Short mmCIF file of C-alpha atoms in Angstrom, two decimals:
data_model
loop_
_atom_site.label_atom_id
_atom_site.label_comp_id
_atom_site.label_asym_id
_atom_site.label_seq_id
_atom_site.Cartn_x
_atom_site.Cartn_y
_atom_site.Cartn_z
CA MET A 146 15.40 -6.81 27.03
CA MET A 147 15.77 -8.70 24.45
CA ALA A 148 15.26 -5.62 22.20
CA LEU A 149 19.17 -4.02 23.53
CA LEU A 150 20.22 -7.72 23.59
CA SER A 151 19.64 -8.23 19.75
CA LEU A 152 21.01 -4.85 19.35
CA ALA A 153 24.06 -5.97 21.39
CA ILE A 154 25.07 -9.01 19.50
CA GLY A 155 25.27 -7.27 16.04
CA SER A 156 27.95 -5.26 18.18
CA PHE A 157 29.05 -7.96 19.94
CA GLY A 158 29.95 -9.24 16.10
CA ILE A 159 31.29 -5.80 14.97
CA GLY A 160 33.87 -4.83 17.78
CA MET A 161 34.71 -8.45 16.70
CA THR A 162 35.19 -8.15 13.29
CA GLU A 163 37.07 -4.12 13.53
CA PHE A 164 39.54 -5.59 16.20
CA VAL A 165 40.46 -9.00 15.58
CA VAL A 166 41.90 -8.51 12.70
CA MET A 167 44.75 -6.41 14.89
CA GLY A 168 45.09 -9.79 16.76
CA LEU A 169 46.05 -11.77 13.59
CA LEU A 170 48.25 -8.93 11.80
CA PRO A 171 51.00 -11.95 11.89
CA ASN A 172 49.22 -14.30 10.50
CA ILE A 173 47.49 -12.25 8.02
CA ALA A 174 50.36 -10.95 6.55
CA GLN A 175 52.51 -14.47 6.50
CA ASP A 176 49.16 -15.82 4.24
CA LEU A 177 48.79 -12.31 2.31
CA LEU A 178 51.88 -10.95 1.68
CA PRO A 179 54.35 -13.74 1.57
CA THR A 180 57.01 -12.53 -0.47
CA GLN A 181 57.04 -9.02 2.02
CA TRP A 182 57.12 -11.39 4.41
CA ALA A 183 59.89 -12.95 4.09
CA ALA A 184 62.02 -10.58 3.28
CA SER A 185 61.04 -7.75 6.16
CA PRO A 186 58.07 -9.16 8.85
CA GLU A 187 58.40 -5.48 10.06
CA GLU A 188 57.32 -4.31 6.74
CA ALA A 189 55.09 -6.77 5.81
CA ILE A 190 53.31 -6.21 9.41
CA GLY A 191 53.34 -2.72 9.09
CA GLN A 192 51.49 -3.13 5.26
CA THR A 193 48.80 -5.49 6.42
CA GLY A 194 48.38 -2.96 8.76
CA ILE A 195 46.47 -1.18 5.93
CA LEU A 196 43.61 -3.84 6.07
CA ILE A 197 42.53 -1.42 9.69
CA SER A 198 42.87 1.60 7.92
CA LEU A 199 39.85 0.20 4.88
CA TYR A 200 38.12 -0.58 7.26
CA ALA A 201 37.97 2.92 9.55
CA LEU A 202 37.03 4.22 6.27
CA GLY A 203 34.73 2.49 5.21
CA VAL A 204 32.96 2.93 8.30
CA VAL A 205 34.02 6.61 7.71
CA ILE A 206 32.04 6.56 4.17
CA GLY A 207 29.10 4.88 5.29
CA ALA A 208 28.08 6.02 8.52
CA PRO A 209 27.20 9.72 7.64
CA THR A 210 25.07 8.34 4.17
CA ILE A 211 23.58 5.60 4.82
CA ALA A 212 21.94 7.02 8.25
CA GLY A 213 21.24 9.78 6.06
CA LEU A 214 19.39 8.18 3.93
CA VAL A 215 17.31 5.77 6.19
CA ALA A 216 16.61 9.07 8.89
CA ARG A 217 13.39 8.26 7.26
CA PHE A 218 12.42 4.71 7.32
CA PRO A 219 11.49 2.59 10.48
CA ARG A 220 14.67 1.87 12.72
CA HIS A 221 13.49 -1.88 13.56
CA ARG A 222 13.49 -2.44 9.57
CA VAL A 223 16.94 -0.07 8.95
CA MET A 224 18.73 -2.45 11.54
CA ILE A 225 17.69 -5.97 10.04
CA GLY A 226 18.89 -5.03 7.12
CA LEU A 227 22.08 -3.48 7.99
CA ALA A 228 22.56 -6.65 10.34
CA ILE A 229 22.17 -8.63 6.87
CA ALA A 230 24.77 -6.46 5.14
CA LEU A 231 27.32 -7.00 7.67
CA THR A 232 26.45 -10.74 7.62
CA VAL A 233 27.15 -10.52 3.80
CA PHE A 234 29.91 -8.77 3.61
CA ASN A 235 32.48 -10.49 6.34
CA ALA A 236 31.11 -13.40 4.47
CA LEU A 237 33.34 -11.63 1.94
CA THR A 238 36.54 -11.59 3.78
CA VAL A 239 36.55 -15.48 4.72
CA VAL A 240 36.65 -16.28 1.13
CA MET A 241 38.76 -13.70 -1.08
CA PRO A 242 42.32 -15.01 -2.24
CA THR A 243 44.09 -11.59 -2.36
CA PHE A 244 45.17 -9.52 -0.18
CA GLU A 245 43.84 -6.37 -2.64
CA LEU A 246 40.06 -8.39 -2.32
CA VAL A 247 40.69 -8.84 1.35
CA GLY A 248 41.09 -5.40 1.60
CA ALA A 249 38.17 -4.62 -0.89
CA SER A 250 35.64 -7.60 1.60
CA ARG A 251 37.40 -4.82 4.62
CA LEU A 252 36.62 -1.61 3.57
CA LEU A 253 32.71 -3.30 2.66
CA ALA A 254 32.38 -4.28 6.04
CA GLY A 255 32.93 -1.03 7.35
CA LEU A 256 30.24 1.40 5.47
CA PRO A 257 27.24 -0.43 7.52
CA HIS A 258 29.10 0.01 11.00
CA GLY A 259 28.43 3.75 12.38
CA ALA A 260 24.77 3.57 10.61
CA TYR A 261 24.52 0.55 12.89
CA PHE A 262 25.32 1.80 16.07
CA GLY A 263 23.80 5.63 15.92
CA ILE A 264 20.45 4.54 15.20
CA GLY A 265 20.95 1.73 17.46
CA ALA A 266 21.96 3.89 19.85
CA LEU A 267 18.84 6.26 19.13
CA VAL A 268 16.75 3.32 20.34
CA ALA A 269 18.30 2.00 23.27
CA ALA A 270 18.14 5.51 23.96
CA ASP A 271 14.47 6.16 24.16
CA VAL A 272 14.13 2.76 25.70
CA LEU A 273 15.93 4.47 29.19
CA GLY A 274 14.54 7.59 28.51
CA PRO A 275 15.69 11.11 29.48
CA GLY A 276 18.69 11.16 31.58
CA LYS A 277 19.63 7.99 30.89
CA ARG A 278 21.22 8.95 27.02
CA ALA A 279 24.91 7.79 27.64
CA GLN A 280 23.63 5.02 29.76
CA GLY A 281 21.66 3.59 26.54
CA VAL A 282 24.49 4.65 24.14
CA ALA A 283 26.84 2.79 26.67
CA PHE A 284 24.44 -0.57 26.60
CA ILE A 285 24.59 -1.08 22.87
CA LEU A 286 28.07 -0.66 23.13
CA THR A 287 28.70 -3.23 25.88
CA GLY A 288 28.49 -5.40 23.39
CA LEU A 289 31.06 -4.24 21.50
CA THR A 290 33.68 -4.27 24.40
CA ILE A 291 32.91 -7.57 25.46
CA ALA A 292 33.86 -8.64 21.96
CA ASN A 293 37.12 -7.70 23.27
CA VAL A 294 36.76 -9.70 26.25
CA VAL A 295 35.51 -12.92 24.63
CA GLY A 296 35.20 -12.47 20.48
CA VAL A 297 38.46 -11.08 19.86
CA PRO A 298 40.73 -13.20 22.09
CA LEU A 299 38.74 -15.89 21.11
CA GLY A 300 38.59 -15.27 17.32
CA THR A 301 42.27 -14.81 17.62
CA PHE A 302 43.28 -17.89 19.30
CA LEU A 303 40.86 -19.58 15.82
CA GLY A 304 43.09 -17.80 13.72
CA GLN A 305 46.57 -18.71 15.11
CA GLN A 306 45.38 -22.39 15.51
CA TRP A 307 43.20 -22.83 12.32
CA GLY A 308 43.98 -20.19 9.55
CA TRP A 309 42.59 -16.15 10.78
CA ARG A 310 40.20 -16.73 8.32
CA THR A 311 38.60 -18.75 11.10
CA ALA A 312 37.57 -16.11 13.37
CA PHE A 313 36.14 -13.82 10.37
CA LEU A 314 33.52 -17.45 9.79
CA VAL A 315 32.62 -16.98 13.12
CA VAL A 316 32.20 -13.29 12.59
CA THR A 317 29.50 -14.11 9.86
CA ILE A 318 27.88 -16.39 12.39
CA VAL A 319 27.54 -13.56 14.54
CA PHE A 320 25.84 -11.12 12.31
CA ALA A 321 23.43 -13.57 10.87
CA LEU A 322 22.69 -14.65 14.82
CA ALA A 323 22.31 -11.00 15.60
CA ALA A 324 19.80 -10.04 12.33
CA SER A 325 17.46 -12.74 12.95
CA SER A 326 17.39 -11.69 16.84
CA ILE A 327 16.54 -8.33 15.78
CA ALA A 328 13.40 -9.46 13.31
CA LEU A 329 11.80 -11.37 16.25
CA PHE A 330 12.37 -8.99 19.32
CA VAL A 331 13.19 -5.52 18.06
CA PRO A 332 9.68 -3.52 17.98
CA ARG A 333 8.43 -1.19 15.24
CA HIS A 334 10.56 2.02 15.73
CA PRO A 335 9.47 5.13 13.44
CA GLY A 336 12.16 6.46 11.70
CA GLU A 337 11.58 10.52 10.93
CA PRO A 338 9.19 10.76 7.89
CA GLY A 339 10.63 14.33 7.00
CA ARG A 340 13.81 13.87 7.17
CA THR A 341 15.95 13.78 4.06
CA LEU A 342 19.83 13.52 3.83
CA ARG A 343 19.95 17.21 2.86
CA SER A 344 18.31 18.07 5.79
CA GLU A 345 20.55 15.44 7.92
CA LEU A 346 23.43 17.03 6.61
CA GLY A 347 22.58 20.50 8.18
CA VAL A 348 25.28 19.15 10.85
CA PHE A 349 27.99 19.97 9.47
CA ARG A 350 27.02 23.33 9.41
CA VAL A 351 27.87 22.84 13.28
CA GLY A 352 30.63 24.57 14.15
CA GLN A 353 30.90 22.54 17.51
CA VAL A 354 30.33 19.06 15.96
CA TRP A 355 33.29 19.86 13.70
CA LEU A 356 35.29 20.02 17.11
CA THR A 357 33.52 17.04 18.80
CA LEU A 358 34.52 15.04 15.66
CA GLY A 359 38.09 16.22 15.66
CA ILE A 360 37.62 14.87 19.70
CA GLY A 361 36.67 11.12 18.62
CA ALA A 362 39.10 11.58 15.47
CA ILE A 363 42.30 12.38 16.52
CA GLY A 364 41.63 12.08 20.20
CA PHE A 365 40.72 8.33 20.02
CA GLY A 366 42.94 7.53 17.06
CA GLY A 367 45.97 7.43 20.46
CA PHE A 368 44.07 4.53 21.43
CA PHE A 369 43.97 2.55 18.10
CA ALA A 370 47.77 3.68 17.57
CA VAL A 371 48.28 0.71 20.02
CA TYR A 372 45.88 -1.40 20.22
CA SER A 373 46.34 -2.13 16.53
CA TYR A 374 50.35 -3.65 16.73
CA VAL A 375 49.44 -5.04 20.15
CA ALA A 376 50.73 -8.68 18.91
CA PRO A 377 54.10 -7.53 18.46
CA LEU A 378 54.26 -5.50 21.16
CA VAL A 379 53.53 -8.61 23.41
CA THR A 380 56.03 -10.78 21.54
CA ASP A 381 58.83 -8.98 20.42
CA VAL A 382 58.80 -6.03 22.93
CA ALA A 383 57.76 -8.17 26.19
CA GLY A 384 59.11 -11.55 25.08
CA SER A 385 56.38 -13.68 25.45
CA PRO A 386 55.07 -16.69 23.02
CA GLU A 387 52.71 -15.98 20.98
CA TRP A 388 49.44 -17.14 22.93
CA ALA A 389 49.61 -14.30 25.56
CA VAL A 390 48.30 -12.30 22.88
CA PRO A 391 45.22 -13.66 23.42
CA ILE A 392 45.48 -13.30 27.26
CA VAL A 393 46.60 -9.53 26.72
CA LEU A 394 43.44 -8.61 24.55
CA VAL A 395 41.57 -10.10 26.95
CA ILE A 396 42.90 -7.81 29.90
CA VAL A 397 42.31 -4.89 26.96
CA GLY A 398 38.56 -5.86 26.34
CA LEU A 399 37.89 -6.26 30.04
CA GLY A 400 39.35 -2.74 30.77
CA MET A 401 37.11 -1.54 28.16
CA THR A 402 33.71 -3.55 29.62
CA VAL A 403 34.82 -1.68 32.37
CA GLY A 404 35.20 1.78 31.04
CA ASN A 405 32.46 1.61 29.00
CA LEU A 406 29.71 1.49 31.64
CA LEU A 407 31.35 4.20 33.80
CA GLY A 408 31.88 6.24 30.85
CA GLY A 409 27.48 6.01 30.43
CA PHE A 410 27.58 6.56 34.10
CA MET A 411 30.21 9.63 34.88
CA ALA A 412 28.53 10.93 31.56
CA ASP A 413 24.90 11.00 32.43
CA ARG A 414 26.62 13.33 35.61
CA ASP A 415 29.40 15.72 34.40
CA LEU A 416 30.26 15.60 30.12
CA ARG A 417 33.00 18.33 29.94
CA ARG A 418 34.60 16.71 32.98
CA THR A 419 34.50 12.46 31.43
CA LEU A 420 35.48 14.34 27.96
CA LEU A 421 38.49 16.40 30.30
CA ILE A 422 39.85 13.55 32.09
CA GLY A 423 38.80 10.70 29.58
CA MET A 424 41.29 12.67 26.69
CA GLY A 425 44.47 13.52 29.87
CA GLY A 426 44.34 10.41 31.35
CA MET A 427 44.88 8.50 28.31
CA ALA A 428 47.77 10.36 27.26
CA LEU A 429 48.97 9.38 30.44
CA VAL A 430 48.83 5.84 30.41
CA LEU A 431 49.49 5.16 26.60
CA ALA A 432 52.89 7.14 27.70
CA MET A 433 53.51 4.83 30.69
CA LEU A 434 52.85 1.72 28.60
CA ALA A 435 55.90 2.83 26.55
CA LEU A 436 57.75 3.25 29.13
CA LEU A 437 57.31 -0.21 30.87
CA SER A 438 55.79 -2.61 28.04
CA PHE A 439 59.23 -4.56 28.25
CA GLN A 440 58.28 -6.80 31.22
CA ILE A 441 54.52 -8.35 30.39
CA ILE A 442 53.19 -7.91 33.88
CA LEU A 443 53.23 -4.41 33.41
CA LEU A 444 51.93 -4.19 29.73
CA ALA A 445 49.20 -6.27 31.13
CA VAL A 446 48.00 -3.12 33.75
CA PHE A 447 48.71 -0.41 31.46
CA ALA A 448 46.77 -2.62 28.81
CA PHE A 449 44.00 -2.24 30.76
CA ALA A 450 44.27 1.13 31.36
CA VAL A 451 44.59 2.02 28.04
CA GLY A 452 41.38 -0.30 26.96
CA LEU A 453 39.17 1.60 30.31
CA VAL A 454 40.25 5.13 29.58
CA SER A 455 39.74 4.97 25.82
CA SER A 456 36.25 3.37 27.13
CA VAL A 457 35.00 6.04 29.20
CA LEU A 458 34.93 8.25 25.89
CA SER A 459 33.09 6.18 23.90
CA PRO A 460 29.69 7.39 25.40
CA ALA A 461 31.09 10.63 26.27
CA ILE A 462 31.97 11.52 22.41
CA GLN A 463 28.28 10.20 21.42
CA THR A 464 26.60 12.29 23.92
CA ARG A 465 27.87 15.27 23.38
CA LEU A 466 27.66 14.95 19.55
CA MET A 467 23.99 14.57 20.39
CA ASP A 468 23.96 17.01 22.43
CA VAL A 469 25.76 19.55 19.91
CA ALA A 470 23.27 18.82 16.94
CA GLY A 471 20.21 19.71 17.02
CA ASP A 472 17.62 18.00 14.68
CA ASN A 473 20.51 15.78 13.31
CA GLN A 474 20.09 12.52 15.49
CA SER A 475 20.78 10.52 13.53
CA ILE A 476 23.78 11.58 11.73
CA ALA A 477 24.87 12.76 14.66
CA ALA A 478 24.57 9.81 16.29
CA ALA A 479 26.58 7.53 13.09
CA MET A 480 29.15 10.13 12.92
CA ASN A 481 30.50 9.43 16.60
CA HIS A 482 31.57 5.99 15.12
CA SER A 483 33.43 7.90 12.10
CA ALA A 484 35.00 10.15 14.49
CA LEU A 485 36.21 7.07 15.92
CA ASN A 486 37.06 4.82 12.64
CA ILE A 487 39.02 8.41 11.30
CA GLY A 488 41.05 7.23 14.42
CA ASN A 489 40.70 4.30 13.87
CA SER A 490 42.93 4.24 10.03
CA LEU A 491 44.82 7.24 11.49
CA GLY A 492 46.25 5.83 14.69
CA ALA A 493 46.66 2.29 12.29
CA PHE A 494 48.27 4.30 9.72
CA LEU A 495 51.15 6.14 11.96
CA GLY A 496 51.71 3.57 14.35
CA GLY A 497 52.51 0.75 11.46
CA ALA A 498 54.48 3.85 10.26
CA VAL A 499 56.19 4.58 13.03
CA ILE A 500 57.01 0.76 13.15
CA ALA A 501 58.52 0.59 8.94
CA VAL A 502 60.79 3.39 9.67
CA GLY A 503 62.53 1.25 11.66
CA TRP A 504 61.93 2.85 15.91
CA GLY A 505 60.53 -0.09 17.25
CA PHE A 506 57.41 -1.41 18.48
CA THR A 507 57.13 0.49 21.05
CA ALA A 508 57.17 3.82 18.88
CA PRO A 509 52.96 3.38 18.19
CA ALA A 510 52.03 4.17 22.43
CA TRP A 511 54.45 7.30 22.08
CA THR A 512 52.49 8.38 19.25
CA GLY A 513 49.56 7.85 20.73
CA ALA A 514 50.43 9.29 23.60
CA VAL A 515 50.79 12.66 21.20
CA LEU A 516 47.17 11.97 19.47
CA ALA A 517 45.76 12.12 23.10
CA VAL A 518 47.70 15.63 23.65
CA ILE A 519 45.66 16.49 20.70
CA GLY A 520 42.67 15.92 21.05
CA LEU A 521 42.65 17.34 25.02
CA GLY A 522 43.59 20.50 23.24
CA ILE A 523 40.75 20.25 21.35
CA THR A 524 38.33 19.23 23.80
CA MET A 525 39.61 22.25 26.34
CA VAL A 526 39.28 24.92 22.42
CA ALA A 527 35.76 23.01 21.61
CA TYR A 528 34.04 24.58 25.72
CA ARG A 529 36.12 26.87 26.10
CA SER A 530 34.21 28.24 22.72
CA GLU A 531 30.56 27.47 23.71
CA ARG A 532 31.58 29.67 26.76
CA VAL A 533 31.99 32.51 24.77
CA THR A 534 29.58 32.48 22.44
CA ALA A 535 26.72 31.92 25.49
CA THR A 536 27.77 34.65 27.20
CA ALA A 537 28.71 37.08 24.09
#
């Protein structure tokens, strides 16, 4: 249990570093882009959303390359190295002085993300055994969802009170703790000595892998289109004070925690139904959020629902990738986070774009609903094509 807890500390740090930016976008924009902020706060916030996209790009680049390169090494040593890299790269975010350099540090911080989750998920799945793979994945992801209950709201509050860099200082400390805990408690876990980057990249010849990545990249982008711009949704649309932003983030995080545990249980029993219900449910709750977010209580209710439904999908998508990837387990487990962070980048970009053109702060929720509908369509195509192949 201490081994899994150690890995979950790292996933807590990843959840915090990935999502705390979203609650601090106005603060970062005002500090790093003062000229743009003075001219148009909306445009400055939209431009600052690029930091979210850069982190996501780092995940997309790093997940397949790092996971493929380290597949043959002992997994416990790989996890220590990844936790140390996360510590160093997040420390850079604390000290970089300009928007451009902070952007570079966010790209670097994203590189180890997918490999950490992917290889950690394999360790957890082995510990819990057959029939509980999705629950093993969910256990590792629990650190991420708890980060959204505790870490992200706390980081947002600290960033609002003492400067946004304070939040990333806390993140750096969390990763240092994770590296130490992994070194102490994660037992020796062999890699796959015969695996090479070239053999691992064979996963991309599997059509179902591409469809499953599409489910995560496009469908899950609906969540990030909204979550990236929670702060202005709370303050400008619902008319609530800035201190309400961390509270709404706690509510989203609670939904994510419940959804993650529920998703692991559901996916182990009926993976197909979990994916279909999850995508359809996400489209529905995002549309309701867009319609009803003018009132803070209703916004909070549907923010919880968005967090819950999105996190039901996380272990399901990861398990589906592991199912269709054959022998390429290391890279498949990591690629889930590439897909989700393509969704992060896509959602943040599209959400910022619709805000920047003047469609208002509810426009990202409508954009997210459309992305979720597309994700539902890809899910249906994936299962239909699988049935056709099986009967051919």
